[in-house]
């Protein structure tokens, strides 16, 4: 049986989508990241980085000890290997999927995350940050658009974990200030994926828990960096700015 430690965010939905697409039974364990569940000692044992998603699989393919995995890319790779789904086995195909998955993990996700932060949540407008991350977000949409002009899916002709990793982030395009009219190949791909019933089922997980606005406690838990030991109180973003 699989436990998915989850919050309704793009990185969380990558895994609920994959589990639904693979038809694997799982239990959702909600982690309220706006209320600081990620800083609890029991969660830290699952992920020292204190972020969702985390997956615990008690039915590993080797029949061994339960496996706890954090980092959404690592979880997707594990599930692809476990099920034989959504990642080709041949060297070229597998490497292409890994390459685009790494691109999502290292570029598309983090840069869209920063763009969203500085354009929607930062206290006060910081033009340099808004411009830098806005430009980078638009550049990355351009990269994705070029890629999807060459192949029907992100890593080639078949739907793969690279698509599953990108989709929930591209879902945030409006909030990112990006219109899909400017990236028609992305728009075509986005519509095709959105029509997948099991992707929809994965996206419905936790949907009612999505907060549109963040109160002070949520801002502190999400944006007030905490030291790794977790013992010191969270700083607010404002006090960080003053310290620098
Ligand atoms: N690279 C990580 C990123 C995980 C991540 O940033 N998760 C966010 C939600 S999308 C989180 O847990 N945030 C809680 C916090 O910032 O304290 C992954 O892909 O799993």
Short mmCIF file of C-alpha atoms and ligand atoms in Angstrom, two decimals:
data_model
loop_
_atom_site.label_atom_id
_atom_site.label_comp_id
_atom_site.label_asym_id
_atom_site.label_seq_id
_atom_site.Cartn_x
_atom_site.Cartn_y
_atom_site.Cartn_z
CA UNK A 1 0.00 0.00 0.00
CA UNK A 2 1.15 3.52 -0.75
CA UNK A 3 0.82 6.59 1.50
CA UNK A 4 1.03 9.91 -0.32
CA UNK A 5 1.91 12.78 2.00
CA UNK A 6 0.27 15.52 0.04
CA UNK A 7 -0.83 19.12 -0.23
CA UNK A 8 -2.82 20.48 -3.20
CA UNK A 9 0.04 22.13 -5.10
CA UNK A 10 1.68 21.46 -8.49
CA UNK A 11 4.35 19.23 -6.96
CA UNK A 12 1.72 17.29 -5.01
CA UNK A 13 -0.51 16.82 -8.05
CA UNK A 14 2.34 15.35 -10.10
CA UNK A 15 2.17 12.30 -7.87
CA UNK A 16 -1.61 11.99 -7.47
CA UNK A 17 -1.84 12.17 -11.30
CA UNK A 18 0.83 9.47 -11.73
CA UNK A 19 -0.79 7.17 -9.15
CA UNK A 20 -4.18 7.55 -10.84
CA UNK A 21 -2.70 7.03 -14.31
CA UNK A 22 -0.99 3.85 -13.07
CA UNK A 23 -4.10 2.59 -11.28
CA UNK A 24 -2.19 2.14 -8.03
CA UNK A 25 -4.23 2.26 -4.81
CA UNK A 26 -3.02 4.90 -2.35
CA UNK A 27 -3.98 6.74 0.79
CA UNK A 28 -3.68 10.51 0.87
CA UNK A 29 -2.12 11.81 4.07
CA UNK A 30 -2.86 15.57 4.08
CA UNK A 31 0.03 17.84 5.06
CA UNK A 32 -1.23 21.34 5.82
CA UNK A 33 1.79 23.34 4.68
CA UNK A 34 0.07 26.66 5.41
CA UNK A 35 -0.28 25.60 9.07
CA UNK A 36 3.28 24.26 9.34
CA UNK A 37 2.73 20.47 9.32
CA UNK A 38 5.93 20.17 7.27
CA UNK A 39 7.96 21.34 10.28
CA UNK A 40 6.64 18.67 12.65
CA UNK A 41 9.29 16.16 13.81
CA UNK A 42 7.33 13.20 12.40
CA UNK A 43 7.30 14.79 8.93
CA UNK A 44 10.99 15.66 9.14
CA UNK A 45 11.71 11.93 9.56
CA UNK A 46 10.08 11.40 6.15
CA UNK A 47 11.75 14.36 4.42
CA UNK A 48 14.64 16.30 5.96
CA UNK A 49 13.93 19.02 3.36
CA UNK A 50 10.43 19.47 4.85
CA UNK A 51 8.51 19.70 1.62
CA UNK A 52 5.68 17.72 0.08
CA UNK A 53 5.27 15.38 -1.71
CA UNK A 54 6.57 12.34 0.12
CA UNK A 55 5.55 8.81 -0.77
CA UNK A 56 5.86 5.70 1.40
CA UNK A 57 5.53 2.39 -0.45
CA UNK A 58 5.03 -0.70 1.71
CA UNK A 59 4.78 -2.96 -1.32
CA UNK A 60 8.13 -2.51 -3.00
CA UNK A 61 8.97 -4.52 -6.12
CA UNK A 62 11.85 -6.23 -4.27
CA UNK A 63 9.57 -7.26 -1.41
CA UNK A 64 11.91 -5.48 1.01
CA UNK A 65 11.47 -2.84 3.68
CA UNK A 66 8.99 0.01 3.05
CA UNK A 67 10.53 2.75 0.94
CA UNK A 68 10.15 6.44 1.78
CA UNK A 69 10.84 8.80 -1.14
CA UNK A 70 10.88 12.59 -1.31
CA UNK A 71 11.40 14.87 -4.36
CA UNK A 72 8.60 14.59 -6.90
CA UNK A 73 11.01 13.71 -9.74
CA UNK A 74 12.47 10.79 -7.76
CA UNK A 75 8.95 9.57 -6.91
CA UNK A 76 7.88 9.72 -10.57
CA UNK A 77 10.99 7.77 -11.66
CA UNK A 78 10.36 5.17 -8.95
CA UNK A 79 6.71 4.72 -9.93
CA UNK A 80 7.64 4.47 -13.62
CA UNK A 81 10.13 1.74 -12.77
CA UNK A 82 7.73 -0.05 -10.42
CA UNK A 83 4.88 -0.15 -12.94
CA UNK A 84 6.72 -0.12 -16.26
CA UNK A 85 4.46 2.80 -17.27
CA UNK A 86 5.14 6.28 -18.70
CA UNK A 87 8.90 5.93 -19.28
CA UNK A 88 10.36 3.92 -22.16
CA UNK A 89 12.79 1.11 -21.37
CA UNK A 90 15.13 1.70 -24.33
CA UNK A 91 18.24 3.78 -23.66
CA UNK A 92 17.40 6.69 -25.94
CA UNK A 93 13.78 7.02 -24.91
CA UNK A 94 14.54 6.62 -21.21
CA UNK A 95 17.33 9.21 -21.32
CA UNK A 96 15.08 11.72 -23.11
CA UNK A 97 12.39 11.31 -20.46
CA UNK A 98 14.97 11.76 -17.68
CA UNK A 99 16.40 14.83 -19.41
CA UNK A 100 13.04 16.61 -19.68
CA UNK A 101 12.07 15.53 -16.18
CA UNK A 102 15.31 17.11 -14.87
CA UNK A 103 14.50 20.24 -16.89
CA UNK A 104 11.11 20.48 -15.21
CA UNK A 105 12.61 19.86 -11.76
CA UNK A 106 15.52 22.28 -12.11
CA UNK A 107 14.07 25.01 -14.35
CA UNK A 108 10.35 25.10 -15.11
CA UNK A 109 9.14 24.35 -11.56
CA UNK A 110 11.58 26.51 -9.54
CA UNK A 111 11.48 29.47 -11.92
CA UNK A 112 7.67 29.50 -12.16
CA UNK A 113 7.64 29.18 -8.38
CA UNK A 114 9.82 32.29 -8.00
CA UNK A 115 7.85 34.15 -10.66
CA UNK A 116 4.61 33.42 -8.82
CA UNK A 117 6.18 34.42 -5.53
CA UNK A 118 7.47 37.81 -6.66
CA UNK A 119 4.47 38.69 -8.82
CA UNK A 120 1.74 37.53 -6.41
CA UNK A 121 2.97 37.16 -2.85
CA UNK A 122 6.04 39.30 -2.12
CA UNK A 123 5.22 42.17 0.22
CA UNK A 124 5.71 45.23 -1.95
CA UNK A 125 6.70 45.13 -5.60
CA UNK A 126 10.35 44.39 -6.32
CA UNK A 127 10.65 45.33 -10.02
CA UNK A 128 14.03 43.61 -10.53
CA UNK A 129 12.70 40.27 -9.24
CA UNK A 130 9.38 40.57 -11.09
CA UNK A 131 11.22 41.28 -14.34
CA UNK A 132 13.91 38.65 -13.89
CA UNK A 133 11.57 35.78 -13.04
CA UNK A 134 8.88 36.96 -15.46
CA UNK A 135 11.42 36.93 -18.29
CA UNK A 136 12.71 33.54 -17.25
CA UNK A 137 9.17 32.11 -17.03
CA UNK A 138 8.38 33.38 -20.54
CA UNK A 139 11.70 32.04 -21.84
CA UNK A 140 10.95 28.59 -20.41
CA UNK A 141 7.46 28.59 -21.93
CA UNK A 142 9.22 29.33 -25.22
CA UNK A 143 11.55 26.35 -24.73
CA UNK A 144 8.55 24.11 -24.02
CA UNK A 145 6.69 25.51 -27.02
CA UNK A 146 9.64 24.83 -29.35
CA UNK A 147 9.94 21.33 -27.99
CA UNK A 148 6.23 20.62 -28.42
CA UNK A 149 6.50 21.93 -31.99
CA UNK A 150 8.85 19.01 -32.65
CA UNK A 151 7.04 16.19 -30.88
CA UNK A 152 3.54 15.54 -29.60
CA UNK A 153 4.71 15.13 -26.01
CA UNK A 154 7.48 16.64 -23.94
CA UNK A 155 9.92 13.74 -24.23
CA UNK A 156 8.82 12.34 -27.59
CA UNK A 157 5.73 10.80 -29.13
CA UNK A 158 4.46 9.11 -26.00
CA UNK A 159 2.87 10.53 -22.85
CA UNK A 160 5.44 10.17 -20.07
CA UNK A 161 6.39 11.26 -16.56
CA UNK A 162 7.98 14.34 -18.18
CA UNK A 163 4.48 15.45 -19.26
CA UNK A 164 3.05 14.59 -15.85
CA UNK A 165 5.77 16.71 -14.19
CA UNK A 166 5.18 19.74 -16.43
CA UNK A 167 1.37 19.75 -16.58
CA UNK A 168 0.45 20.96 -13.06
CA UNK A 169 2.94 23.82 -13.39
CA UNK A 170 1.62 24.87 -16.81
CA UNK A 171 -1.83 24.87 -15.19
CA UNK A 172 -0.69 27.97 -13.30
CA UNK A 173 -0.02 29.93 -16.52
CA UNK A 174 -2.68 32.60 -15.90
CA UNK A 175 -1.34 33.38 -12.44
CA UNK A 176 2.12 33.49 -14.04
CA UNK A 177 0.97 36.21 -16.42
CA UNK A 178 1.43 33.88 -19.42
CA UNK A 179 -1.18 33.40 -22.12
CA UNK A 180 -1.16 30.12 -24.00
CA UNK A 181 -2.13 32.05 -27.17
CA UNK A 182 1.54 33.04 -27.34
CA UNK A 183 2.67 29.39 -27.18
CA UNK A 184 0.30 27.45 -29.49
CA UNK A 185 2.14 24.13 -29.26
CA UNK A 186 1.89 24.28 -25.46
CA UNK A 187 -1.81 25.12 -25.81
CA UNK A 188 -2.40 22.07 -28.05
CA UNK A 189 -0.52 19.77 -25.63
CA UNK A 190 -2.23 21.29 -22.58
CA UNK A 191 -5.72 20.69 -24.03
CA UNK A 192 -4.85 17.10 -25.01
CA UNK A 193 -3.56 16.25 -21.54
CA UNK A 194 -6.42 17.98 -19.77
CA UNK A 195 -8.82 15.66 -21.57
CA UNK A 196 -7.30 12.59 -19.88
CA UNK A 197 -9.82 11.29 -17.32
CA UNK A 198 -7.21 9.85 -14.95
CA UNK A 199 -5.18 13.04 -15.03
CA UNK A 200 -8.37 14.87 -14.06
CA UNK A 201 -8.91 12.39 -11.21
CA UNK A 202 -5.40 13.02 -9.91
CA UNK A 203 -5.94 16.76 -10.12
CA UNK A 204 -9.16 16.55 -8.14
CA UNK A 205 -7.25 15.28 -5.10
CA UNK A 206 -7.31 17.91 -2.36
CA UNK A 207 -8.80 20.46 -4.74
CA UNK A 208 -11.26 21.72 -2.15
CA UNK A 209 -8.35 22.52 0.19
CA UNK A 210 -6.78 25.04 -2.18
CA UNK A 211 -6.44 28.49 -0.62
CA UNK A 212 -6.79 31.51 -2.84
CA UNK A 213 -5.31 33.92 -0.33
CA UNK A 214 -2.63 33.44 2.28
CA UNK A 215 -3.07 34.72 5.83
CA UNK A 216 -0.15 35.82 8.02
CA UNK A 217 0.40 32.34 9.46
CA UNK A 218 0.47 30.78 6.00
CA UNK A 219 2.93 33.42 4.75
CA UNK A 220 5.19 32.80 7.71
CA UNK A 221 5.12 29.01 7.22
CA UNK A 222 5.66 29.18 3.47
CA UNK A 223 7.97 32.17 3.05
CA UNK A 224 9.68 32.64 6.41
CA UNK A 225 12.83 30.55 6.07
CA UNK A 226 13.44 28.25 9.04
CA UNK A 227 16.87 26.97 10.02
CA UNK A 228 17.56 23.31 9.31
CA UNK A 229 17.45 22.36 13.01
CA UNK A 230 13.86 23.57 13.11
CA UNK A 231 14.28 24.86 16.70
CA UNK A 232 14.47 28.58 16.05
CA UNK A 233 11.29 30.55 15.32
CA UNK A 234 10.48 31.40 11.71
CA UNK A 235 11.62 34.79 10.45
CA UNK A 236 9.19 36.85 8.51
CA UNK A 237 10.18 37.87 5.02
CA UNK A 238 10.29 41.46 6.19
CA UNK A 239 12.74 40.74 8.98
CA UNK A 240 14.91 38.79 6.52
CA UNK A 241 14.99 41.81 4.28
CA UNK A 242 16.01 44.04 7.18
CA UNK A 243 18.76 41.62 8.21
CA UNK A 244 20.36 41.72 4.77
N1 LIG B 1 11.78 19.88 -5.50
C1 LIG B 1 10.70 19.54 -4.61
C2 LIG B 1 9.91 20.76 -4.28
C3 LIG B 1 8.87 20.47 -3.23
C4 LIG B 1 8.15 21.74 -2.79
O1 LIG B 1 8.67 22.85 -2.93
N2 LIG B 1 6.96 21.55 -2.22
C5 LIG B 1 6.21 22.69 -1.73
C6 LIG B 1 4.78 22.62 -2.21
S1 LIG B 1 4.72 22.71 -3.99
C7 LIG B 1 6.19 22.66 -0.20
O2 LIG B 1 6.16 21.63 0.41
N3 LIG B 1 6.22 23.85 0.42
C8 LIG B 1 6.19 23.96 1.84
C9 LIG B 1 7.10 25.06 2.33
O3 LIG B 1 7.56 25.87 1.51
O4 LIG B 1 7.37 25.09 3.54
C10 LIG B 1 9.82 18.47 -5.28
O5 LIG B 1 9.66 18.55 -6.49
O6 LIG B 1 9.33 17.57 -4.58
#
